[in-house]
Coordinates of C-alpha atoms and ligand atoms in Angstrom, one line a residue:
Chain A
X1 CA -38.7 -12.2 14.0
X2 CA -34.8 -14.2 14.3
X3 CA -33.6 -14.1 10.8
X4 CA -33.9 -17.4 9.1
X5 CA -30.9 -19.6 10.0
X6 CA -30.7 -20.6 6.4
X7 CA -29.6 -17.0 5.4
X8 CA -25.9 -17.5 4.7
X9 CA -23.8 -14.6 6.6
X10 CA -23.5 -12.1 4.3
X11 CA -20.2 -11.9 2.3
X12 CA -18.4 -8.8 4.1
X13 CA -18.8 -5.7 2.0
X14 CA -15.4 -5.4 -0.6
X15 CA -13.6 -1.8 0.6
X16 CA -14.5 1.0 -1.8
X17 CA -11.2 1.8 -4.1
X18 CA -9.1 5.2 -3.3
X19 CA -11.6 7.8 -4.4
X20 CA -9.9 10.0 -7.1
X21 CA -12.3 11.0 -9.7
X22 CA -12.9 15.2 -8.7
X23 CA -16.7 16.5 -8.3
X24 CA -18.8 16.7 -11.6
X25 CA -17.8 20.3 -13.1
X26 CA -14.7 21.5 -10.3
X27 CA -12.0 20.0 -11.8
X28 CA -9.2 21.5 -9.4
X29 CA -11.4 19.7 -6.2
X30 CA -10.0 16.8 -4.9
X31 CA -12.2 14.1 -4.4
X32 CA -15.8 15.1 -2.3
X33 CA -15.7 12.0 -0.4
X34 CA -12.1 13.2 1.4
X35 CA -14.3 15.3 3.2
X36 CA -17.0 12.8 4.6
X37 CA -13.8 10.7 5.5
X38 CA -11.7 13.2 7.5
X39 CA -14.4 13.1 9.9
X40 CA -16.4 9.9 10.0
X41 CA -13.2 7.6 9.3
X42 CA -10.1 9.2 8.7
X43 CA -8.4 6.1 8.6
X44 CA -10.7 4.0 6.6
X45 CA -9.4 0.7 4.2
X46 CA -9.7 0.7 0.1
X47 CA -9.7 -2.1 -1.7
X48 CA -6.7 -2.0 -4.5
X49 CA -6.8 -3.0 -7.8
X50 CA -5.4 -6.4 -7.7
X51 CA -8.0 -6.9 -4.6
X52 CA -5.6 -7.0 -1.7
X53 CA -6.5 -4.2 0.8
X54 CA -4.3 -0.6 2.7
X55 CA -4.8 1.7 4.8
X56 CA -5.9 5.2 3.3
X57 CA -5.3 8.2 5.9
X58 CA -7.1 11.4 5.2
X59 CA -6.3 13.7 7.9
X60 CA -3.4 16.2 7.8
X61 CA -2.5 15.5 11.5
X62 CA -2.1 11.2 11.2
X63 CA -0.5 11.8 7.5
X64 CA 2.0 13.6 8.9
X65 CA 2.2 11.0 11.9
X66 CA 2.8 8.5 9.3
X67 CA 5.3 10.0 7.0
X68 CA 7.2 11.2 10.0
X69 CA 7.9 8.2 11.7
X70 CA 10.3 5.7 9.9
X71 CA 8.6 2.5 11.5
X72 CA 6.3 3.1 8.5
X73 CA 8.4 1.7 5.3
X74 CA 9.1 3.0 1.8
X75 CA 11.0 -0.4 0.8
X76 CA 8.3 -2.0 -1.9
X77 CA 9.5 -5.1 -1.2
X78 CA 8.5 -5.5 2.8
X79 CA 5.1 -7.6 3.4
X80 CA 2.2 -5.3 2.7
X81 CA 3.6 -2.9 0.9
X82 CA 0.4 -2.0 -0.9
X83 CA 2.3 -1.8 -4.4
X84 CA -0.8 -2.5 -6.8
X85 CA -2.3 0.0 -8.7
X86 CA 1.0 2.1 -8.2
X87 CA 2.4 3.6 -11.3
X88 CA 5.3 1.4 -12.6
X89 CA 3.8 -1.8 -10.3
X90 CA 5.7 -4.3 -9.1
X91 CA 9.2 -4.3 -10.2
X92 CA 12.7 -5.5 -9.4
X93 CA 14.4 -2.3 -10.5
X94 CA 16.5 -0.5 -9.1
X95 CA 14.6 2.2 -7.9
X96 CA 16.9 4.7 -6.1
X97 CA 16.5 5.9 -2.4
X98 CA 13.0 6.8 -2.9
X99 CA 12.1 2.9 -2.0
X100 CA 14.7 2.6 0.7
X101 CA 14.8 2.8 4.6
X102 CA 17.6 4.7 6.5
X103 CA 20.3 3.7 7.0
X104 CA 20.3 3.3 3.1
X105 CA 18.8 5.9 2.5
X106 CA 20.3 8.1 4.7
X107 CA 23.5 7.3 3.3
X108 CA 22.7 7.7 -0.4
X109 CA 20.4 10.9 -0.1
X110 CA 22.8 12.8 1.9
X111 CA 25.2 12.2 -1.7
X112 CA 23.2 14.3 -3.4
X113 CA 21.4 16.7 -1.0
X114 CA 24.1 19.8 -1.4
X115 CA 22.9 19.7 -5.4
X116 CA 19.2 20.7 -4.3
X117 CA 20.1 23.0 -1.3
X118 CA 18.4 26.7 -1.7
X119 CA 21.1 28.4 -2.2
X120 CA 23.0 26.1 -5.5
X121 CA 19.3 26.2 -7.1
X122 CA 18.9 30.0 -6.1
X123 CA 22.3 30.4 -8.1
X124 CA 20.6 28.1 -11.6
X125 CA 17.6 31.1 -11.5
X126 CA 19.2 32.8 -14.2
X127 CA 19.6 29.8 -16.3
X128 CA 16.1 28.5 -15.7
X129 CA 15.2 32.1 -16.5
X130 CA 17.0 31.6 -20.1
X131 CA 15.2 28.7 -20.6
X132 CA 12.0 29.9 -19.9
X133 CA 12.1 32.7 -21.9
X134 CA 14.0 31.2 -25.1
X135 CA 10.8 28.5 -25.0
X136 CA 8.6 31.7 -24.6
X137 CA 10.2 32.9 -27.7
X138 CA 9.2 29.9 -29.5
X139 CA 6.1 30.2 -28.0
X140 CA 5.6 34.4 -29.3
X141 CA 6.4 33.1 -33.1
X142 CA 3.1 31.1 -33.5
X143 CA 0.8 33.5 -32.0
X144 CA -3.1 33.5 -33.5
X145 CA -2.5 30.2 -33.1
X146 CA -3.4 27.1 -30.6
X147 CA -0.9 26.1 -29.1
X148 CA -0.4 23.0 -26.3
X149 CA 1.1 24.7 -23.0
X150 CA 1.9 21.6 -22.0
X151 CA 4.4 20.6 -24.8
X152 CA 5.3 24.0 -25.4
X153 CA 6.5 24.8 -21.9
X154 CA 5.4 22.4 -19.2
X155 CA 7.2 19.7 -20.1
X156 CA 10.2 20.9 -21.8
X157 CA 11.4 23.6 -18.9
X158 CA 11.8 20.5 -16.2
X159 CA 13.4 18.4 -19.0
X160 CA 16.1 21.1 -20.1
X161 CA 16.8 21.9 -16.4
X162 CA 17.2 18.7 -14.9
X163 CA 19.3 17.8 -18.2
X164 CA 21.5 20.5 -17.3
X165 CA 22.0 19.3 -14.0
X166 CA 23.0 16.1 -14.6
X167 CA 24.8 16.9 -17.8
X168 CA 23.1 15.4 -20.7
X169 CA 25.1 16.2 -23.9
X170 CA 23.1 18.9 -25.9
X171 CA 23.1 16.9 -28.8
X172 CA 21.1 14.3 -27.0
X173 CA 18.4 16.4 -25.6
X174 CA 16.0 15.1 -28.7
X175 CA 16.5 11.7 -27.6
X176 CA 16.3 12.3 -23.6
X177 CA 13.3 14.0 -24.8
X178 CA 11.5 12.0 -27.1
X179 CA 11.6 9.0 -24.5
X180 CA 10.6 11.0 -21.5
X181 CA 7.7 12.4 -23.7
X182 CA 6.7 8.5 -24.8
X183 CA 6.7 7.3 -21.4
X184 CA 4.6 9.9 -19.9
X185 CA 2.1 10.1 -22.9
X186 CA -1.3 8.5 -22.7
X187 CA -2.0 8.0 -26.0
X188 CA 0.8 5.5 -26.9
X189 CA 0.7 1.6 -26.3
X190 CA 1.8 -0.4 -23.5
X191 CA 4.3 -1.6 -25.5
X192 CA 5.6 1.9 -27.1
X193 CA 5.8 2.9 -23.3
X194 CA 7.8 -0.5 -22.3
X195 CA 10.1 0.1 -25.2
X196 CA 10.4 3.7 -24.7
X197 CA 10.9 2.3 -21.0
X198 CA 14.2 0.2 -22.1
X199 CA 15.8 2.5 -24.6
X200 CA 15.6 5.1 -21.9
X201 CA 17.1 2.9 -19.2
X202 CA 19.5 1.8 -21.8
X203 CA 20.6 5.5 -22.8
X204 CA 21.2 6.3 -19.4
X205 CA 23.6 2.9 -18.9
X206 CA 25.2 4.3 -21.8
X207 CA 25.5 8.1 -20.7
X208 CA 26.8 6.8 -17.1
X209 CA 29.4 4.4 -19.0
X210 CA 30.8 8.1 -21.1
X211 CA 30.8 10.3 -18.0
X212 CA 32.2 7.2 -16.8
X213 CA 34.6 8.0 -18.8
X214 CA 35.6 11.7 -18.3
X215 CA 33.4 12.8 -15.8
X216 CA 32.4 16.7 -16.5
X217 CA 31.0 19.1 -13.9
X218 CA 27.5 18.0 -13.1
X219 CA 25.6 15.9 -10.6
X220 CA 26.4 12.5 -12.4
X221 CA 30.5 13.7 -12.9
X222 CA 30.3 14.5 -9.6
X223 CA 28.7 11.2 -8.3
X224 CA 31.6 9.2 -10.1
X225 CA 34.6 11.1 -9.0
X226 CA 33.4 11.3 -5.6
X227 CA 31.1 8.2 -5.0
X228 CA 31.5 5.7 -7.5
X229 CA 35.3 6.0 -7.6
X230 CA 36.4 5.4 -3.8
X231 CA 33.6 2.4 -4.3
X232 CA 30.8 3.9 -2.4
X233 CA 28.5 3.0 -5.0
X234 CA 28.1 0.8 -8.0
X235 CA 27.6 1.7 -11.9
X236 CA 24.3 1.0 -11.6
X237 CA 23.7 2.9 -8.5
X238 CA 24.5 5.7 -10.9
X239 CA 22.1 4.8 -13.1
X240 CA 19.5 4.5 -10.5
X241 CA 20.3 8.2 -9.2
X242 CA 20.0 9.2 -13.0
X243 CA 16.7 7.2 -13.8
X244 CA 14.9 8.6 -10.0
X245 CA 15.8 12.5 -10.8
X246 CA 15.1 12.7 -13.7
X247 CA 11.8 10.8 -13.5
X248 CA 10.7 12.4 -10.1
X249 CA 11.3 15.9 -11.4
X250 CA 9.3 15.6 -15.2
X251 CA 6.3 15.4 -14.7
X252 CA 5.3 16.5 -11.3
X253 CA 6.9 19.9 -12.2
X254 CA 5.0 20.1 -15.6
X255 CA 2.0 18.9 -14.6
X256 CA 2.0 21.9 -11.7
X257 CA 2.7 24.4 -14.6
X258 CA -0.2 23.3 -16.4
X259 CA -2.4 23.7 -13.7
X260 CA -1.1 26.7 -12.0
X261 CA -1.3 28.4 -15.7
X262 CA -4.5 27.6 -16.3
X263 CA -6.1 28.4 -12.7
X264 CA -4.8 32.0 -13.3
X265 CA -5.9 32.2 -16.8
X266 CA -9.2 31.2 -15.0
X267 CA -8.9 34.0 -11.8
X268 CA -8.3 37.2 -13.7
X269 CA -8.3 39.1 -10.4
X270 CA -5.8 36.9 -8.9
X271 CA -3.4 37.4 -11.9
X272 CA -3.7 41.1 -12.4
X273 CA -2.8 41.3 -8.6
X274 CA 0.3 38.7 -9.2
X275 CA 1.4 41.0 -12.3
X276 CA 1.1 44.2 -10.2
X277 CA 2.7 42.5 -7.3
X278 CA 5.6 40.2 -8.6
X279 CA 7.3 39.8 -4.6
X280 CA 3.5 37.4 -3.8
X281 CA 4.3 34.9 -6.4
X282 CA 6.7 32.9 -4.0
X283 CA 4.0 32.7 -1.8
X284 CA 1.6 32.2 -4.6
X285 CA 3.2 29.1 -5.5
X286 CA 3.1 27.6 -1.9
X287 CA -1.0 27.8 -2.2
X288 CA -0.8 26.6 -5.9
X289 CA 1.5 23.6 -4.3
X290 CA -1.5 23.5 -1.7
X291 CA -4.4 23.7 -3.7
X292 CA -3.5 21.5 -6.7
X293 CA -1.6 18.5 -4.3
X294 CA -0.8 16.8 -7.6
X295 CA 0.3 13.7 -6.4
X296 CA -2.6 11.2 -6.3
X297 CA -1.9 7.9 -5.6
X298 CA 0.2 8.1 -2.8
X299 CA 3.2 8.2 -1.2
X300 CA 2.7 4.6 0.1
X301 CA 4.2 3.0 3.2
X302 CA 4.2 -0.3 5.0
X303 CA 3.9 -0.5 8.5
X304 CA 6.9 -2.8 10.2
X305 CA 5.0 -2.4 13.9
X306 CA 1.9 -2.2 15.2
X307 CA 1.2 1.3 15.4
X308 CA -1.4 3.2 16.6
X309 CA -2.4 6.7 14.8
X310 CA -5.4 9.2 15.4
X311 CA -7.3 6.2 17.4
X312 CA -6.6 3.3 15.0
X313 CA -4.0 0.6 15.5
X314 CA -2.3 -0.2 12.0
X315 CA -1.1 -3.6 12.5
X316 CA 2.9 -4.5 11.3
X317 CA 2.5 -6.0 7.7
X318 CA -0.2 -3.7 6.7
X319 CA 0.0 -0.6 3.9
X320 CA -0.9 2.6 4.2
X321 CA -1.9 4.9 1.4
X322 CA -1.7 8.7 2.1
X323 CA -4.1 11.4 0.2
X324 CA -1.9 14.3 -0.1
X325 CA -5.1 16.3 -1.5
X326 CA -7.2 15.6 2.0
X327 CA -4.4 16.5 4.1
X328 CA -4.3 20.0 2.1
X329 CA -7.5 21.0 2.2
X330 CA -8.5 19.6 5.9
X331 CA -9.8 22.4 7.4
X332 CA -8.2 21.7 10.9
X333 CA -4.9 23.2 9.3
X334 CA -6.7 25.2 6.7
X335 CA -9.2 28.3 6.9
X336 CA -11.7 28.3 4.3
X337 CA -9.4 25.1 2.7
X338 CA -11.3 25.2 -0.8
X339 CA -10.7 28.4 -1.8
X340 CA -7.3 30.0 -3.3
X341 CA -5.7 32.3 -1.1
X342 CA -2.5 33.3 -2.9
X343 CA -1.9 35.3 0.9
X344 CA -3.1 32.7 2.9
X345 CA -0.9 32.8 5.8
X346 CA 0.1 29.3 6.7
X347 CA 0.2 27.8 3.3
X348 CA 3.6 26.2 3.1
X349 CA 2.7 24.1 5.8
X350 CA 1.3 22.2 2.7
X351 CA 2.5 18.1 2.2
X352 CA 2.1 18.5 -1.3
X353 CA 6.0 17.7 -1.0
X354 CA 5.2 14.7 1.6
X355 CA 6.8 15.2 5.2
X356 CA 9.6 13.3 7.0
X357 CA 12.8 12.1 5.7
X358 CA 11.5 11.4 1.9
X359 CA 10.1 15.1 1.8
X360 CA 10.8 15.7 -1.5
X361 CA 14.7 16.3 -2.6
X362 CA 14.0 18.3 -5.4
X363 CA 11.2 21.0 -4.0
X364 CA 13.7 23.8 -4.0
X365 CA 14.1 23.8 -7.9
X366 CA 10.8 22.5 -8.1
X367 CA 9.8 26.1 -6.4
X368 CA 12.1 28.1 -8.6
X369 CA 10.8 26.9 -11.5
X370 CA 7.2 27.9 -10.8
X371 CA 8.3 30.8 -9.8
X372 CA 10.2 31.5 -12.9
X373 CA 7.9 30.4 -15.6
X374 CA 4.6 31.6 -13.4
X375 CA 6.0 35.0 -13.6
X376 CA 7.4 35.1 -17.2
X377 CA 3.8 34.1 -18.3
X378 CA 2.2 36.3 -16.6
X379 CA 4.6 39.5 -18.0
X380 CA 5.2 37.8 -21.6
X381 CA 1.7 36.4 -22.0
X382 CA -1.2 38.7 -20.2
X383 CA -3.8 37.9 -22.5
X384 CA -3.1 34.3 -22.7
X385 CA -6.4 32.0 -22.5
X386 CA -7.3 28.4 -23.1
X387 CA -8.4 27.8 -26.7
X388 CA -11.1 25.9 -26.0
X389 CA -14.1 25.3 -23.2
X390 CA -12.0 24.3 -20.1
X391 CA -14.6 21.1 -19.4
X392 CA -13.3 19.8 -22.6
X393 CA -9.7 20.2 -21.4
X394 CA -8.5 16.5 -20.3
X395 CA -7.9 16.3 -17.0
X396 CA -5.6 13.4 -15.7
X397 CA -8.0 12.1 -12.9
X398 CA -6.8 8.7 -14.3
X399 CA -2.9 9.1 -13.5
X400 CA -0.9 9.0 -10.0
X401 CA -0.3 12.3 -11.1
X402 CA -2.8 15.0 -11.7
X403 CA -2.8 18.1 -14.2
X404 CA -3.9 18.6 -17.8
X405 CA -3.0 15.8 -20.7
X406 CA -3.1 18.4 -23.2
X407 CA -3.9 22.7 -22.4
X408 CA -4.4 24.2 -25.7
X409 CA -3.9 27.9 -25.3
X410 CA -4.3 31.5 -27.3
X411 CA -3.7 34.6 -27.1
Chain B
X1 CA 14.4 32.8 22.8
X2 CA 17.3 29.9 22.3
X3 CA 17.2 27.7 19.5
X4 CA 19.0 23.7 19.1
X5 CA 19.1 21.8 16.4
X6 CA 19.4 17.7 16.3
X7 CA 21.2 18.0 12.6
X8 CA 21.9 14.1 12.6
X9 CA 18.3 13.9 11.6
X10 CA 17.9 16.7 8.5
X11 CA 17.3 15.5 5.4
X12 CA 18.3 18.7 4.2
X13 CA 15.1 20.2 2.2
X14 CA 15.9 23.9 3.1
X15 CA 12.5 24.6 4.2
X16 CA 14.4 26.7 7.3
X17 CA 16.1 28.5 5.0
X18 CA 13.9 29.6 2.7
X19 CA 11.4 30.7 5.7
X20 CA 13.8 32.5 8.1
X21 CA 17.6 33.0 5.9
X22 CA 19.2 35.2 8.5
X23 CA 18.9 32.5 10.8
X24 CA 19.6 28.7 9.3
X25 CA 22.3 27.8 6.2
X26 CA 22.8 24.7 4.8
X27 CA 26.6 23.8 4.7
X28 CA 28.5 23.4 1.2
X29 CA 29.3 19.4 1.6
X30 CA 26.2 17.9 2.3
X31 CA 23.1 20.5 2.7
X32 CA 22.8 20.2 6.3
X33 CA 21.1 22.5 8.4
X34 CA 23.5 25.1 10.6
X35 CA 22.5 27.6 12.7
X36 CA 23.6 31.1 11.5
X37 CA 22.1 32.7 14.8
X38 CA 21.4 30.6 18.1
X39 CA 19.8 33.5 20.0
X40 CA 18.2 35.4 17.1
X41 CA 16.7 39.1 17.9
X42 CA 12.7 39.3 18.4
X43 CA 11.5 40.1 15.1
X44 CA 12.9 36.5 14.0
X45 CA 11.2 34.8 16.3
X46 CA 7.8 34.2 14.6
X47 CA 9.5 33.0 11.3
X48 CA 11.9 30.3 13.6
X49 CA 8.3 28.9 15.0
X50 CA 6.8 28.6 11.9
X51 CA 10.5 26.9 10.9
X52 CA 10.6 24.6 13.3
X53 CA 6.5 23.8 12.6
X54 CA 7.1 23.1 9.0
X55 CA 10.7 21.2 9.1
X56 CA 9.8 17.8 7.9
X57 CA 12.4 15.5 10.7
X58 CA 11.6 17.8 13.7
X59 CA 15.3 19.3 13.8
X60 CA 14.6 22.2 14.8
X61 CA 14.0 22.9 19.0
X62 CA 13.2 26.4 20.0
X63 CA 13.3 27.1 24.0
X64 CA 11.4 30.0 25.2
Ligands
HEM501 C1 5.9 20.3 -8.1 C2 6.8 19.4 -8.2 C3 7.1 18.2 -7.3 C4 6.2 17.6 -6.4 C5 4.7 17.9 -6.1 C6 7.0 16.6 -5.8 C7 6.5 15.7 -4.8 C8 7.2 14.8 -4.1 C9 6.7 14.0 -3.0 C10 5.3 14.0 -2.4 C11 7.8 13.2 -2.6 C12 7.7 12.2 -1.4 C13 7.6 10.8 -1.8 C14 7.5 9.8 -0.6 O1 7.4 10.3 0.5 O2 7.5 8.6 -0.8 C15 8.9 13.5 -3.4 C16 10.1 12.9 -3.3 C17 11.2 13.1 -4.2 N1 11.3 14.1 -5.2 FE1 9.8 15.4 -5.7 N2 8.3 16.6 -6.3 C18 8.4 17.6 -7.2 C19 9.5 18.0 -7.9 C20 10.7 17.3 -7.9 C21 11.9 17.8 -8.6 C22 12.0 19.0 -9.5 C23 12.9 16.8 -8.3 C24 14.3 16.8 -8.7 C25 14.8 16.8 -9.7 C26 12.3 15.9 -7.3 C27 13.0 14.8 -6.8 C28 12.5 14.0 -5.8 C29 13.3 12.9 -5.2 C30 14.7 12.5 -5.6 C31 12.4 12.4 -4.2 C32 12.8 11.2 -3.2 C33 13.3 11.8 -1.9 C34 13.5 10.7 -0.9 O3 13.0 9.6 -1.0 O4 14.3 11.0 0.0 N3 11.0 16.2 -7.1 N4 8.5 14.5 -4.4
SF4_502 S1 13.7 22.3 7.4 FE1 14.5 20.8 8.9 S2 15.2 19.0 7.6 FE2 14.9 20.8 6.3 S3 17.0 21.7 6.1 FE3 15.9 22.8 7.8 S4 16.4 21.6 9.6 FE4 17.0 20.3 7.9

């Protein structure tokens, strides 16, 4: 039978959105349909919310193709750059060298670079130490009852140590705070979060303007004597710097605290072998960076070529999304990818970082961190346990970045 | 084993260093990768692989 010629074509099907909502009852799963798309279409195109479509790449292999090769673009502003649905949207901010291309970027990473090498962070792990264990104190004082890990701890040890770094007064820590806390809070308005969003970026105009001023001996003094001085960069290239590490620091770091707490409040066995053996942490946190791949919704790129990965030409003009999770858990890198192996050999070959010149600036202090505050909870804190069922804990499947809104623990 | 390095194109993570110290620094100004030891002894030369596998802007060349 020929199909009656009055049919009209059917409408082609509308590409499915980026999957990120885990399986029913695994919360620390990345999406099941990664899996089914690392092998029947690891390049495959989502529809994004504002209907326009991208690229999403699910295999460790091609993500790392892509994030390695600069023809691929981080600048928002190039045709295709699939920028809907991306937390903070379209913007004309000022968004720092995270959205930039070399030579650009090149040129304003390298101005910063020495401040995250191993061996200046290795020299702040006694202060992060301090910090950690004066919040711990705090922490000891309210014992018998609940009490939110993530305001308690998770938050405030990224926010104190990247304060310190860039010199924030002490008596403005409150403030800095406060507004960090109101933008990355889910249960204030859209228009709490815009104002929150202003005041901060007016604070830090204002802090650049007094360092401006007499410029001390941190990152942002440092930018201005040596940068902003000789006219290598502008006022509000200083602000930008401010606004991009302290944002791209917060929450990622907090959000891996949460989650790394609770999976080992969760895996007793793993915990008691972490507290026996304290030198396996480091590499502990490498497979918690693995397992977790927090960041969600990207990193994004536009291609400015036509270029062809695992197969598939990606024609210039077109975006690509990236799912960090899929690439971490493809079993082509992986052994056994879904379980966590706190030994697992290979583990820091992880993206949960990204790959290529954008790899993240920060990860060095990002690993000391875990490192420091994984360890002190597990001496300070062995019986710690989540206060209530952990399906009722609210998981941030709805947010670029993943973790736990709230963790309400006891011990 | 001999290793090179093209430094123009590290973007200074540390991921060398923190996998195989007694080999790769980063120098004071600008975090850049330098090689501590060019020829390293054979009980390195499993951690410079997994180095040069894991650097994110392909630095790191090891010739065998
Ligand atoms: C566990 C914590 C963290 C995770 C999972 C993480 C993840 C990432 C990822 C995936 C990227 C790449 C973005 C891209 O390719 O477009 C990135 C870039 C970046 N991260 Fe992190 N990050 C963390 C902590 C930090 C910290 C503590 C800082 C510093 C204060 C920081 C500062 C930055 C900066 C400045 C960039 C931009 C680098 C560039 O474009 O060259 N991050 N991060
Ligand atoms: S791992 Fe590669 S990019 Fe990173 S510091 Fe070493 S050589 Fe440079």
């Amino acid at each position: 039978m020929t199909p009656s010629p009055a049919s009209p074509a059917p409408a082609p099907a509308a590409a499915p959105a980026l999957p990120v909502q885990p399986p029913q009852g695994c919360p620390f799963d990345p999406p099941a349909e990664f899996a089914r798309l690392r092998t029947e279409a690891p390049l495959s195109k989502i529809s994004l919310p504002d209907g326009t479509e991208a690229w999403l790449a699910t295999r460790y292999a091609d993500i790392r193709a892509i994030l390695g090769d600069t023809r691929f673009s981080s600048d928002t502003t190039r045709p295709g750059y699939p920028l809907s649905g991306m937390t903070g949207g379209a913007t004309t901010e000022h968004r720092g060298f995270i959205r930039m291309d070399p030579p650009e970027h090149t040129r304003l990473r390298r101005m910063v670079t020495r401040e995250f090498m191993v061996k200046r962070v290795e020299a702040m792990r006694p202060d992060i130490q301090r910090l950690t264990d004066e919040l711990c104190d705090a922490m000891e004082k309210r014992a018998g009852q609940d009490v939110d890990l993530v305001e308690a701890l998770a938050l405030p040890v990224p926010s104190l140590v990247i304060s310190l770094l860039l010199g924030v007064p002490y008596d403005d820590h409150e403030v800095f705070q406060r507004l960090t806390g109101t933008l990355l809070s889910r249960t204030v308005t859209d228009e709490e979060r815009e104002s929150a969003r202003s005041e901060l970026r007016a604070y830090l105009h204002q802090l650049v303007s007094a360092k401006e001023a007499a410029p001390g001996d941190d990152i942002l003094g440092r930018l201005i004597t040596e940068q902003q001085v000789p006219g290598e960069i502008t006022h509000d290239d200083v602000v930008a710097f401010a606004a991009l590490l302290l944002i791209a620091g917060h929450e990622t770091t907090a959000n891996m605290i949460g989650l790394s707490a609770l999976t080992l409040m969760r895996d007793r066995e793993t915990a008691d072998r972490l507290r026996a053996e304290p030198n396996l942490i480091r590499g502990a946190v490498e497979e918690l960076l693995r397992f977790h791949s927090i960041i969600r919704n990207g990193p994004r790129r536009a291609a400015t070529e036509d270029i062809e990965i695992g197969g598939q030409l990606i024609r210039a003009g077109e975006g690509v999304v990236v799912a960090v999770p899929s690439a971490n858990r493809d079993p082509e890198v992986f052994e056994d990818p879904d379980a966590l192996d706190v030994c697992r050999p290979n583990a820091q070959h992880h993206v949960a970082f990204g790959y290529g010149i954008h790899q993240c600036l920060g990860q060095a202090l990002a690993r000391v961190e875990l490192q420091v505050v994984i360890g002190t909870l597990l001496r300070r804190f062995p019986g710690m346990r989540p206060a209530v069922p952990v399906d009722e804990i609210p998981y941030r499947s709805d947010m670029a970045i993943y973790g736990c809104h709230t963790l309400p623990v006891t011990w | 084993m001999n290793i090179t390095l093209d430094a123009d194109k590290c973007c200074a993570a540390g991921q060398c260093v923190l996998i195989a110290p007694d080999v790769f620094d980063q120098r004071d100004e600008d975090g850049v990768v330098v090689l501590l030891d060019a020829a390293p002894p054979a009980d390195q030369h499993d951690m410079v692989r997994e180095a040069a596998a894991i650097c994110p802007a392909a630095v790191i060349q090891v010739h065998e």
